[in-house]
Amino acid sequence: GAVVSQHPSRVICKSGTSVKIECRSLDFQATTMFWYRQFPKKSLMLMATSNEGSKATYEQGVEKDKFLINHASLTLSTLTVTSAHPEDSSFYICSARKKADRYNEQFFGPGTRLTVL
Amino acid sequence: QKEVEQDPGPLSVPEGAIVSLNCTYSNSAFQYFMWYRQYSRKGPELLMYTYSSGNKEDGRFTAQVDKSSKYISLFIRDSQPSDSATYLCAMSAGSSASKIIFGSGTRLSIRP
């Protein structure tokens, strides 16, 4: 199997607080994890690519100081939304690619819904 | 021009009908083509994965890729209400550094 989990599934916070979202590959090692953002009825927008043990690569227009990514192990990546504001409210989805996958396949987590009041 | 174009729908068909979902793309480097299904408030799940041109069948689902026309399709036979979801096409060039580019998704509703 290739199962990816995310925690929490839903979070509501006050404006100005920081929120950490965890992404775990449960039954495989993931050399690369991806973080996406999805607005209602819109497609997935890639925010950043994180490789285990190295700094994340951010997409154009994504503030790296606002969206901190840590990929500390082959099974865990975290996204921290710092000083969250209402415009950061969205559905955040991670995906992971297997260590030995030559087909570039990504396995997605169930998503985290962030609501900033 | 977007790299991947997909009609957002919504598409509503009666139960049992054949559904055809399509995407066009502009990047000739794409070699891997995928279809994901996403239920409301859930993460996408991979339905079909195709390399290069050709057809691939899995149960009620058939994926077609025509690289000469830069056009991919997903057919769903004997559609069921449980097939109601958003379907996202996705593609990549395939190297380990390649990103997956997603279409905007087509919302499909199967009427009982």
Short mmCIF file of C-alpha atoms in Angstrom, two decimals:
data_model
loop_
_atom_site.label_atom_id
_atom_site.label_comp_id
_atom_site.label_asym_id
_atom_site.label_seq_id
_atom_site.Cartn_x
_atom_site.Cartn_y
_atom_site.Cartn_z
CA GLY A 1 0.00 0.00 0.00
CA ALA A 2 0.87 3.65 -0.08
CA VAL A 3 -0.94 5.51 2.66
CA VAL A 4 -0.35 9.14 3.53
CA SER A 5 -1.90 10.71 6.62
CA GLN A 6 -2.30 14.31 7.65
CA HIS A 7 -2.89 15.78 11.07
CA PRO A 8 -4.97 17.62 12.01
CA SER A 9 -7.81 17.12 9.55
CA ARG A 10 -9.35 20.41 10.52
CA VAL A 11 -8.12 23.41 12.46
CA ILE A 12 -9.70 26.70 13.40
CA CYS A 13 -7.45 29.40 14.80
CA LYS A 14 -7.38 33.10 15.56
CA SER A 15 -5.64 35.55 13.29
CA GLY A 16 -1.97 35.94 14.18
CA THR A 17 -1.41 32.45 15.51
CA SER A 18 0.79 29.80 13.90
CA VAL A 19 -0.50 26.43 12.80
CA LYS A 20 1.50 23.26 12.17
CA ILE A 21 0.27 20.55 9.81
CA GLU A 22 1.90 17.13 9.74
CA CYS A 23 2.17 14.84 6.73
CA ARG A 24 3.25 11.24 7.23
CA SER A 25 3.86 8.36 4.84
CA LEU A 26 2.66 5.39 6.88
CA ASP A 27 3.92 2.38 4.97
CA PHE A 28 6.69 3.64 2.70
CA GLN A 29 9.69 5.90 2.67
CA ALA A 30 9.17 9.19 0.89
CA THR A 31 12.22 11.01 -0.41
CA THR A 32 10.05 13.83 -1.66
CA MET A 33 6.89 15.36 -0.26
CA PHE A 34 4.77 18.05 -1.83
CA TRP A 35 2.47 20.64 -0.31
CA TYR A 36 -0.54 21.88 -2.20
CA ARG A 37 -3.22 24.40 -1.52
CA GLN A 38 -6.74 24.12 -2.88
CA PHE A 39 -9.44 26.78 -2.88
CA PRO A 40 -13.11 25.80 -3.17
CA LYS A 41 -13.94 24.36 -6.59
CA LYS A 42 -10.41 24.99 -7.78
CA SER A 43 -7.53 22.72 -8.65
CA LEU A 44 -4.49 21.93 -6.58
CA MET A 45 -1.81 24.60 -6.54
CA LEU A 46 1.67 23.37 -5.72
CA MET A 47 3.19 25.44 -2.94
CA ALA A 48 6.50 23.72 -2.36
CA THR A 49 8.51 20.56 -2.82
CA SER A 50 10.44 19.20 0.11
CA ASN A 51 13.22 16.66 0.01
CA GLU A 52 14.32 14.83 3.11
CA GLY A 53 17.27 16.53 4.74
CA SER A 54 17.34 19.59 2.50
CA LYS A 55 15.59 22.92 2.19
CA ALA A 56 12.22 23.05 0.49
CA THR A 57 11.82 24.51 -2.98
CA TYR A 58 8.99 27.02 -3.10
CA GLU A 59 6.86 27.88 -6.10
CA GLN A 60 6.80 31.41 -7.39
CA GLY A 61 4.59 33.65 -5.28
CA VAL A 62 4.70 31.45 -2.17
CA GLU A 63 6.29 33.16 0.82
CA LYS A 64 8.83 30.82 2.36
CA ASP A 65 8.89 32.78 5.62
CA LYS A 66 5.13 32.43 5.93
CA PHE A 67 4.90 28.76 5.01
CA LEU A 68 7.70 26.97 6.81
CA ILE A 69 8.39 23.44 5.65
CA ASN A 70 10.47 20.88 7.47
CA HIS A 71 11.15 17.42 6.07
CA ALA A 72 13.00 15.88 8.98
CA SER A 73 12.71 12.21 8.07
CA LEU A 74 11.73 9.90 5.23
CA THR A 75 8.22 9.61 6.64
CA LEU A 76 7.41 13.06 8.00
CA SER A 77 7.09 16.56 6.61
CA THR A 78 5.52 19.52 8.39
CA LEU A 79 4.03 22.74 7.11
CA THR A 80 3.78 25.64 9.53
CA VAL A 81 1.61 28.58 8.59
CA THR A 82 3.09 31.43 10.59
CA SER A 83 1.01 34.37 11.78
CA ALA A 84 -2.02 33.07 9.96
CA HIS A 85 -4.57 35.49 8.56
CA PRO A 86 -8.08 34.91 7.16
CA GLU A 87 -6.74 34.88 3.58
CA ASP A 88 -4.68 31.80 4.53
CA SER A 89 -7.89 29.86 5.11
CA SER A 90 -7.81 26.99 2.63
CA PHE A 91 -7.56 23.24 2.16
CA TYR A 92 -3.93 22.13 2.46
CA ILE A 93 -3.00 18.76 0.95
CA CYS A 94 0.31 16.95 1.05
CA SER A 95 1.54 14.17 -1.18
CA ALA A 96 4.52 11.87 -1.06
CA ARG A 97 6.62 10.11 -3.63
CA LYS A 98 8.18 6.74 -2.88
CA LYS A 99 11.92 6.46 -2.53
CA ALA A 100 12.33 3.96 -5.36
CA ASP A 101 9.53 5.07 -7.69
CA ARG A 102 10.68 5.56 -11.27
CA TYR A 103 7.23 6.63 -12.43
CA ASN A 104 7.05 9.82 -10.37
CA GLU A 105 3.75 8.76 -8.80
CA GLN A 106 2.45 10.84 -5.89
CA PHE A 107 0.21 9.59 -3.10
CA PHE A 108 -2.03 12.16 -1.48
CA GLY A 109 -3.05 12.72 2.10
CA PRO A 110 -6.66 13.43 3.08
CA GLY A 111 -6.07 17.16 3.47
CA THR A 112 -6.26 19.68 6.31
CA ARG A 113 -8.90 22.37 6.33
CA LEU A 114 -7.59 25.56 7.90
CA THR A 115 -9.97 28.30 8.96
CA VAL A 116 -8.47 31.51 10.30
CA LEU A 117 -10.91 33.74 12.15
CA GLN B 1 -2.48 29.53 -22.21
CA LYS B 2 -2.62 27.09 -19.30
CA GLU B 3 -0.45 24.00 -19.54
CA VAL B 4 -3.45 21.78 -18.85
CA GLU B 5 -7.03 22.66 -19.76
CA GLN B 6 -10.04 20.88 -18.33
CA ASP B 7 -13.71 21.75 -18.54
CA PRO B 8 -14.87 22.43 -14.96
CA GLY B 9 -18.41 21.25 -15.58
CA PRO B 10 -20.56 20.52 -13.73
CA LEU B 11 -21.52 17.44 -15.69
CA SER B 12 -24.71 15.64 -14.74
CA VAL B 13 -25.68 12.28 -16.25
CA PRO B 14 -28.19 9.55 -15.36
CA GLU B 15 -27.07 6.39 -13.63
CA GLY B 16 -25.80 3.77 -16.07
CA ALA B 17 -24.65 6.28 -18.68
CA ILE B 18 -21.17 6.36 -20.15
CA VAL B 19 -19.21 9.37 -18.97
CA SER B 20 -16.46 10.99 -21.00
CA LEU B 21 -14.02 13.38 -19.30
CA ASN B 22 -11.29 15.15 -21.23
CA CYS B 23 -8.20 17.30 -20.92
CA THR B 24 -5.93 19.01 -23.39
CA TYR B 25 -2.37 20.07 -22.78
CA SER B 26 0.31 22.12 -24.43
CA ASN B 27 3.61 20.69 -23.15
CA SER B 28 4.87 17.96 -25.49
CA ALA B 29 7.33 16.82 -22.80
CA PHE B 30 4.53 15.26 -20.75
CA GLN B 31 4.82 11.49 -20.76
CA TYR B 32 2.90 10.38 -17.68
CA PHE B 33 -0.82 10.95 -17.51
CA MET B 34 -3.04 10.45 -14.51
CA TRP B 35 -6.63 10.76 -13.46
CA TYR B 36 -7.51 11.48 -9.85
CA ARG B 37 -10.90 11.36 -8.18
CA GLN B 38 -11.60 13.75 -5.34
CA TYR B 39 -14.65 13.60 -3.12
CA SER B 40 -15.78 16.74 -1.36
CA ARG B 41 -13.44 17.79 1.45
CA LYS B 42 -11.09 14.86 0.80
CA GLY B 43 -7.67 14.44 -0.78
CA PRO B 44 -7.36 13.18 -4.37
CA GLU B 45 -7.05 9.45 -4.98
CA LEU B 46 -5.31 8.02 -8.01
CA LEU B 47 -7.66 6.27 -10.44
CA MET B 48 -5.62 5.66 -13.57
CA TYR B 49 -1.98 6.02 -14.53
CA THR B 50 -0.82 5.87 -18.15
CA TYR B 51 2.55 6.18 -19.76
CA SER B 52 2.77 7.69 -23.25
CA SER B 53 0.02 7.12 -25.83
CA GLY B 54 -2.54 4.37 -25.80
CA ASN B 55 -5.42 2.96 -23.80
CA LYS B 56 -5.59 1.48 -20.34
CA GLU B 57 -8.59 -0.24 -18.85
CA ASP B 58 -9.37 -0.96 -15.21
CA GLY B 59 -12.83 -2.26 -14.48
CA ARG B 60 -15.38 0.37 -15.50
CA PHE B 61 -12.67 2.95 -16.19
CA THR B 62 -10.73 3.44 -19.43
CA ALA B 63 -8.02 6.03 -19.91
CA GLN B 64 -6.93 7.14 -23.37
CA VAL B 65 -3.94 9.22 -24.32
CA ASP B 66 -3.37 10.75 -27.76
CA LYS B 67 -0.03 12.49 -27.64
CA SER B 68 -0.24 13.61 -31.27
CA SER B 69 -3.34 15.65 -30.42
CA LYS B 70 -2.24 16.41 -26.84
CA TYR B 71 -5.56 15.08 -25.64
CA ILE B 72 -6.44 12.65 -22.86
CA SER B 73 -9.74 11.11 -21.88
CA LEU B 74 -11.28 9.12 -19.07
CA PHE B 75 -14.35 6.99 -19.79
CA ILE B 76 -16.58 5.63 -17.05
CA ARG B 77 -18.95 2.84 -18.05
CA ASP B 78 -22.13 1.94 -16.19
CA SER B 79 -21.81 5.06 -14.07
CA GLN B 80 -22.97 4.86 -10.45
CA PRO B 81 -24.08 7.56 -7.99
CA SER B 82 -20.92 6.74 -6.02
CA ASP B 83 -18.90 8.01 -9.01
CA SER B 84 -20.14 11.52 -8.25
CA ALA B 85 -16.99 13.49 -7.48
CA THR B 86 -14.51 15.90 -9.01
CA TYR B 87 -12.15 14.30 -11.52
CA LEU B 88 -8.73 15.85 -11.99
CA CYS B 89 -6.44 15.07 -14.87
CA ALA B 90 -2.74 15.40 -14.16
CA MET B 91 0.47 14.94 -16.07
CA SER B 92 4.21 15.15 -15.76
CA ALA B 93 7.33 14.87 -17.84
CA GLY B 94 8.39 12.00 -15.66
CA SER B 95 11.86 12.78 -14.45
CA SER B 96 12.45 12.71 -10.72
CA ALA B 97 12.50 16.52 -10.69
CA SER B 98 9.25 16.86 -12.63
CA LYS B 99 6.24 18.46 -11.08
CA ILE B 100 2.78 17.11 -11.64
CA ILE B 101 0.55 19.63 -13.33
CA PHE B 102 -3.15 19.33 -12.55
CA GLY B 103 -6.18 20.31 -14.52
CA SER B 104 -8.81 22.39 -12.78
CA GLY B 105 -11.09 19.36 -12.31
CA THR B 106 -14.51 18.42 -13.67
CA ARG B 107 -17.38 18.08 -11.22
CA LEU B 108 -19.42 15.00 -12.09
CA SER B 109 -22.85 14.16 -10.74
CA ILE B 110 -24.57 10.83 -11.43
CA ARG B 111 -28.34 11.03 -11.01
CA PRO B 112 -30.02 7.89 -9.58
#
